[in-house]
Coordinates of C-alpha atoms in Angstrom, one line a residue:
M28 CA -3.8 -31.0 -18.7
A29 CA -7.5 -30.9 -19.3
R30 CA -9.6 -28.0 -20.4
N31 CA -13.2 -27.5 -21.2
K32 CA -13.6 -24.5 -23.5
R33 CA -16.6 -22.2 -23.0
R34 CA -16.2 -20.2 -26.2
G35 CA -18.9 -20.7 -28.8
R36 CA -21.4 -22.4 -26.4
A37 CA -24.7 -21.1 -25.3
A38 CA -24.1 -21.9 -21.6
A39 CA -20.9 -21.3 -19.8
E40 CA -19.1 -24.5 -18.7
P41 CA -16.4 -25.0 -16.0
V42 CA -12.9 -24.5 -17.2
V43 CA -10.3 -26.9 -15.6
E44 CA -6.6 -26.6 -16.1
T45 CA -3.4 -27.6 -14.3
V46 CA -1.4 -24.7 -13.1
A47 CA 1.8 -24.4 -11.0
G48 CA -0.2 -24.4 -7.7
G49 CA -2.4 -27.4 -8.5
V50 CA -5.7 -27.9 -10.5
A51 CA -7.4 -24.6 -11.2
E52 CA -11.1 -24.6 -11.9
L53 CA -13.2 -21.7 -13.1
I54 CA -16.8 -22.4 -12.1
P55 CA -19.6 -20.3 -13.7
D56 CA -21.9 -18.5 -11.4
P57 CA -25.4 -19.9 -12.1
E58 CA -27.0 -16.6 -11.2
R59 CA -24.8 -14.2 -13.2
A60 CA -23.9 -14.7 -16.9
R61 CA -20.3 -13.6 -16.7
A62 CA -19.4 -14.3 -13.1
W63 CA -16.9 -17.0 -12.1
T64 CA -15.4 -18.6 -9.0
L65 CA -11.8 -19.6 -9.1
L66 CA -10.8 -22.7 -7.1
I67 CA -7.3 -24.2 -6.7
D68 CA -7.3 -27.9 -5.7
G69 CA -10.9 -27.4 -4.5
A70 CA -10.2 -24.4 -2.3
P71 CA -12.2 -21.3 -3.3
Q72 CA -9.7 -18.5 -4.1
S73 CA -11.8 -15.6 -5.6
H74 CA -15.0 -14.6 -7.3
V75 CA -15.2 -12.2 -10.2
D76 CA -18.1 -10.7 -12.1
L77 CA -16.9 -9.4 -15.5
D78 CA -20.1 -7.4 -16.0
D79 CA -19.9 -5.8 -12.6
P80 CA -16.3 -5.8 -11.3
A81 CA -17.4 -3.6 -8.4
R82 CA -19.4 -6.5 -7.0
L83 CA -17.4 -8.6 -4.6
G84 CA -18.9 -11.9 -3.8
F85 CA -16.7 -13.3 -1.0
A86 CA -16.8 -11.8 2.5
Y87 CA -13.0 -11.4 2.8
Q88 CA -12.9 -9.7 -0.6
R89 CA -15.6 -7.2 0.5
R90 CA -13.5 -6.4 3.5
L91 CA -10.5 -5.7 1.4
G92 CA -12.7 -3.6 -0.9
H93 CA -13.8 -1.5 2.1
V94 CA -10.1 -0.9 2.8
A95 CA -9.6 0.3 -0.8
D96 CA -12.7 2.5 -0.5
L97 CA -11.4 4.1 2.6
A98 CA -7.7 4.5 1.5
A99 CA -8.4 7.9 -0.1
P100 CA -11.4 10.2 -0.8
P101 CA -13.9 8.7 -3.2
G102 CA -12.9 8.5 -6.8
R103 CA -9.3 9.5 -6.3
P104 CA -6.9 7.3 -8.2
L105 CA -4.7 5.0 -6.2
R106 CA -1.3 3.4 -6.7
V107 CA -1.8 -0.2 -5.6
V108 CA 0.4 -3.3 -5.3
H109 CA -1.4 -6.6 -5.2
L110 CA 0.6 -9.5 -3.8
G111 CA -1.1 -12.6 -5.2
G112 CA -3.2 -12.5 -8.3
G113 CA -6.0 -15.0 -8.1
A114 CA -8.6 -13.9 -10.7
F115 CA -7.4 -10.2 -10.4
T116 CA -10.7 -9.5 -8.5
L117 CA -9.4 -6.6 -6.3
A118 CA -7.5 -5.0 -9.1
R119 CA -10.6 -5.0 -11.2
Y120 CA -12.6 -3.6 -8.3
V121 CA -10.1 -0.7 -7.8
A122 CA -10.1 0.0 -11.6
A123 CA -13.9 0.1 -11.6
T124 CA -14.3 2.3 -8.5
R125 CA -11.3 4.5 -8.9
P126 CA -10.6 5.0 -12.7
R127 CA -7.1 6.1 -13.6
S128 CA -5.6 4.1 -10.7
T129 CA -2.2 2.5 -11.5
Q130 CA -1.8 -1.0 -10.2
Q131 CA 0.7 -3.8 -10.1
I132 CA -0.1 -7.5 -9.6
V133 CA 2.7 -9.8 -8.5
E134 CA 1.8 -13.4 -9.1
L135 CA 4.3 -16.3 -9.2
D136 CA 2.0 -18.9 -10.9
A137 CA 2.6 -18.1 -14.6
P138 CA 0.1 -20.7 -15.9
L139 CA -2.6 -19.3 -13.6
V140 CA -2.0 -15.8 -14.9
A141 CA -2.2 -17.1 -18.5
L142 CA -5.5 -18.9 -17.7
V143 CA -7.1 -15.9 -16.1
R144 CA -5.9 -13.5 -18.8
R145 CA -7.4 -15.8 -21.5
E146 CA -10.7 -16.7 -19.8
L147 CA -11.3 -13.6 -17.7
P148 CA -9.5 -10.9 -19.7
L149 CA -8.8 -7.6 -18.1
D150 CA -10.2 -4.3 -19.4
P151 CA -7.5 -3.1 -21.8
A152 CA -8.1 0.4 -20.6
A153 CA -7.3 -0.4 -17.0
R154 CA -3.8 0.6 -15.8
I155 CA -2.9 -2.9 -14.5
R156 CA 0.5 -4.5 -14.9
V157 CA 0.9 -8.2 -14.0
R158 CA 4.4 -9.2 -13.0
G159 CA 5.4 -12.9 -12.8
A160 CA 7.5 -13.1 -9.6
D161 CA 7.5 -14.3 -6.0
A162 CA 5.5 -11.8 -3.9
R163 CA 8.4 -10.7 -1.7
A164 CA 10.9 -10.5 -4.6
G165 CA 8.4 -8.5 -6.7
L166 CA 7.8 -6.2 -3.7
G167 CA 11.5 -5.6 -3.6
K168 CA 11.4 -4.0 -7.0
V169 CA 8.7 -1.4 -6.1
P170 CA 10.2 2.1 -5.4
D171 CA 10.2 3.6 -1.9
G172 CA 6.9 5.3 -1.1
W173 CA 5.3 4.4 -4.4
A174 CA 2.1 2.7 -3.2
D175 CA -1.0 4.1 -1.5
L176 CA -2.2 0.6 -0.8
V177 CA -0.6 -2.9 -0.7
I178 CA -2.9 -5.9 -0.6
A179 CA -1.5 -9.3 0.3
D180 CA -3.6 -12.3 -0.6
V181 CA -1.0 -15.0 -1.2
F182 CA -1.7 -18.7 -0.7
S183 CA 0.2 -21.7 -1.9
G184 CA -1.6 -25.0 -1.3
A185 CA -4.2 -23.0 0.8
R186 CA -1.3 -21.7 3.1
T187 CA 0.5 -18.4 3.2
P188 CA 4.2 -19.0 2.6
A189 CA 6.4 -18.4 5.7
H190 CA 8.5 -15.7 4.1
L191 CA 5.4 -13.5 3.8
T192 CA 4.6 -13.6 7.5
S193 CA 7.7 -11.9 9.1
T194 CA 8.7 -8.5 10.4
E195 CA 11.3 -8.4 7.6
F196 CA 8.6 -8.8 5.0
L197 CA 6.4 -6.1 6.6
T198 CA 9.3 -3.8 6.9
E199 CA 9.6 -4.1 3.1
V200 CA 5.8 -3.4 2.8
R201 CA 6.2 -0.2 4.9
R202 CA 9.2 0.9 2.7
V203 CA 6.9 0.7 -0.4
L204 CA 4.0 2.5 1.2
A205 CA 3.7 6.3 0.8
P206 CA 3.1 8.2 4.1
G207 CA -0.5 7.5 5.2
G208 CA -0.7 4.5 2.9
H209 CA -2.5 1.3 3.9
Y210 CA -1.5 -2.4 4.1
A211 CA -4.3 -5.0 4.0
A212 CA -3.7 -8.8 4.3
N213 CA -6.0 -11.7 3.9
L214 CA -5.1 -14.1 6.7
A215 CA -6.6 -17.6 7.3
D216 CA -6.5 -19.4 10.6
G217 CA -8.6 -21.6 13.0
P218 CA -8.5 -22.6 16.6
P219 CA -6.4 -21.8 18.6
L220 CA -5.6 -18.8 16.4
A221 CA -1.9 -18.9 17.1
H222 CA -1.0 -17.8 13.6
L223 CA -3.5 -14.9 13.5
R224 CA -2.3 -13.6 16.9
G225 CA 1.3 -13.9 15.7
Q226 CA 0.5 -11.9 12.6
I227 CA -1.1 -9.1 14.6
A228 CA 2.0 -9.0 16.8
T229 CA 4.2 -8.9 13.8
A230 CA 2.3 -6.1 12.2
A231 CA 2.4 -4.2 15.5
A232 CA 6.2 -4.4 15.5
V233 CA 6.3 -2.5 12.2
F234 CA 3.1 -0.3 12.1
P235 CA 1.7 1.9 14.8
E236 CA -2.0 1.6 13.7
L237 CA -3.8 -1.7 13.3
A238 CA -7.3 -3.1 12.8
L239 CA -8.7 -6.6 12.2
A240 CA -11.9 -7.5 10.5
A241 CA -13.4 -11.0 10.6
D242 CA -16.4 -13.1 11.2
P243 CA -17.2 -13.2 14.9
A244 CA -17.0 -17.0 14.9
V245 CA -13.5 -16.8 13.6
L246 CA -12.4 -14.3 16.2
R247 CA -13.9 -16.5 18.9
G248 CA -11.8 -19.5 17.7
R249 CA -14.9 -21.5 16.8
I250 CA -14.2 -22.0 13.0
F251 CA -11.4 -21.8 10.5
G252 CA -11.8 -18.8 8.3
N253 CA -10.4 -15.5 6.9
A254 CA -9.5 -12.3 8.7
V255 CA -8.4 -9.1 7.1
L256 CA -5.6 -7.2 8.9
V257 CA -5.2 -3.5 8.1
A258 CA -2.1 -1.5 9.1
S259 CA -0.9 2.1 8.6
D260 CA 1.5 4.7 10.0
T261 CA -1.4 7.0 10.5
P262 CA -4.8 6.6 12.2
L263 CA -7.2 4.3 10.4
P264 CA -10.8 5.1 9.5
V265 CA -12.0 2.5 12.2
A266 CA -15.5 3.8 12.7
E267 CA -16.4 3.7 9.0
L268 CA -14.7 0.4 8.5
T269 CA -16.6 -1.0 11.4
R270 CA -19.9 0.3 10.1
R271 CA -19.3 -1.2 6.6
V272 CA -18.1 -4.6 7.9
A273 CA -21.1 -4.8 10.3
T274 CA -23.6 -4.1 7.5
D275 CA -22.2 -6.6 4.9
P276 CA -24.3 -9.5 3.7
H277 CA -22.1 -11.7 6.0
P278 CA -21.6 -9.3 8.9
G279 CA -18.2 -9.1 10.6
R280 CA -16.6 -7.4 13.5
V281 CA -13.7 -5.1 13.7
E282 CA -11.1 -5.1 16.5
H283 CA -8.9 -2.1 17.2
G284 CA -6.8 -0.6 20.0
R285 CA -7.1 -2.2 23.4
G286 CA -9.5 -4.9 22.2
L287 CA -7.1 -6.0 19.5
A288 CA -4.2 -6.0 21.9
D289 CA -6.2 -8.2 24.3
F290 CA -7.1 -10.5 21.4
T291 CA -3.4 -10.8 20.5
G292 CA -2.7 -12.1 24.0
G293 CA 1.0 -11.4 24.2
A294 CA 1.9 -13.3 21.1
A295 CA 5.4 -12.8 19.8
A296 CA 6.3 -11.1 16.5
V297 CA 7.4 -13.5 13.8
T298 CA 10.9 -13.1 12.2
D299 CA 12.3 -14.7 9.1
A300 CA 14.2 -17.1 11.4
S301 CA 11.0 -18.2 13.2
A302 CA 8.4 -18.0 10.4
K303 CA 6.2 -20.9 9.3
D304 CA 3.6 -21.3 6.7
S305 CA 0.1 -20.5 7.8
P306 CA -2.0 -23.5 9.0
A307 CA -3.7 -25.7 6.4
P308 CA -7.5 -25.5 6.5
P309 CA -9.3 -28.7 7.7
A310 CA -10.8 -30.7 4.9
S311 CA -14.3 -30.0 6.3
V312 CA -13.9 -26.3 5.2
F313 CA -14.3 -27.4 1.5
E314 CA -16.9 -30.1 1.9

C-alpha cells in the first residue's frame, strides 16, 4: 500500500491507496484548491469540490443532480439512499442544496470509505450515514416507502454487478421508494447498446414512468459512455429535465415515451437468472 499525504504541504498532491476495488487515486483539481477527482484503477469515478459541494464536475453527476433537484420542490429535505459511495459527491450535493435531508450511503468497499472519510471528510452537520454493505443487501434493510430518491451508481472494476441489473433488484428499489419517489441509475454502455436497452426494458417491467438522459453520441451508439435512467410510479418532470440536460456544459438529450420505447427496440427485461455484469469500457476510454 502506498500513500502520499497532502497534509502540511503548500500544494495538494495526489493520494494513492490500495482499496478493495483496486488502486484508488485522489487527483487534485489544478483549478480549484479543494477539489478532487477519484479514480479506481485509472477509471474516473467521481469529482468533488469540498468548497462548493453543489458544483458537479462530471456530466453524468450533473444529470443525477438534476434528478435530485426535481424530486421535490426546491429546498425541501429529501430522504435519499445512495447505492455506491464513490467520493460521496451526490450525498454532499443533496446536503448542500437541500439542508436537513436524511441520507444513507451503501458502499461495500470499506477501505475506499475510510480513504474518502479521511481525505475528503463529510460535513459533520450533514445527516449522512455510511453503511458498509453490498448495495442490494443494504437496500434490503431500508424500510418500505422510506426513500424519496434512490440513486444507483455502483461499479466494480468499471462494471455494474449483475445482481444490480435485474427486475428483482428494481422491485426492491420500488419497495423502498415512497409513492411518487424517484429512482436514478448511472449506466455505462457502448455499441451496440444491448446492456442499456436491456436495462430500460427491465425498468419498464417495474415502473410505469421512465426517462433516459445521455450524450447524443452515446444514444446513437457511436461511443462508450454514461446514461442516466430515471424511473417513477408517477409522471416525471420530463420537460424541465430536458431543458436542464440540454443546457449543461456538456449538453445531453432526454428520451421519453414513444421515443424511449423505440430506442429500447424490443429488448427483453433482465431477471436474476439471466443477469450479467455490464460491459467493460474499452481501454481507449481512459487514454
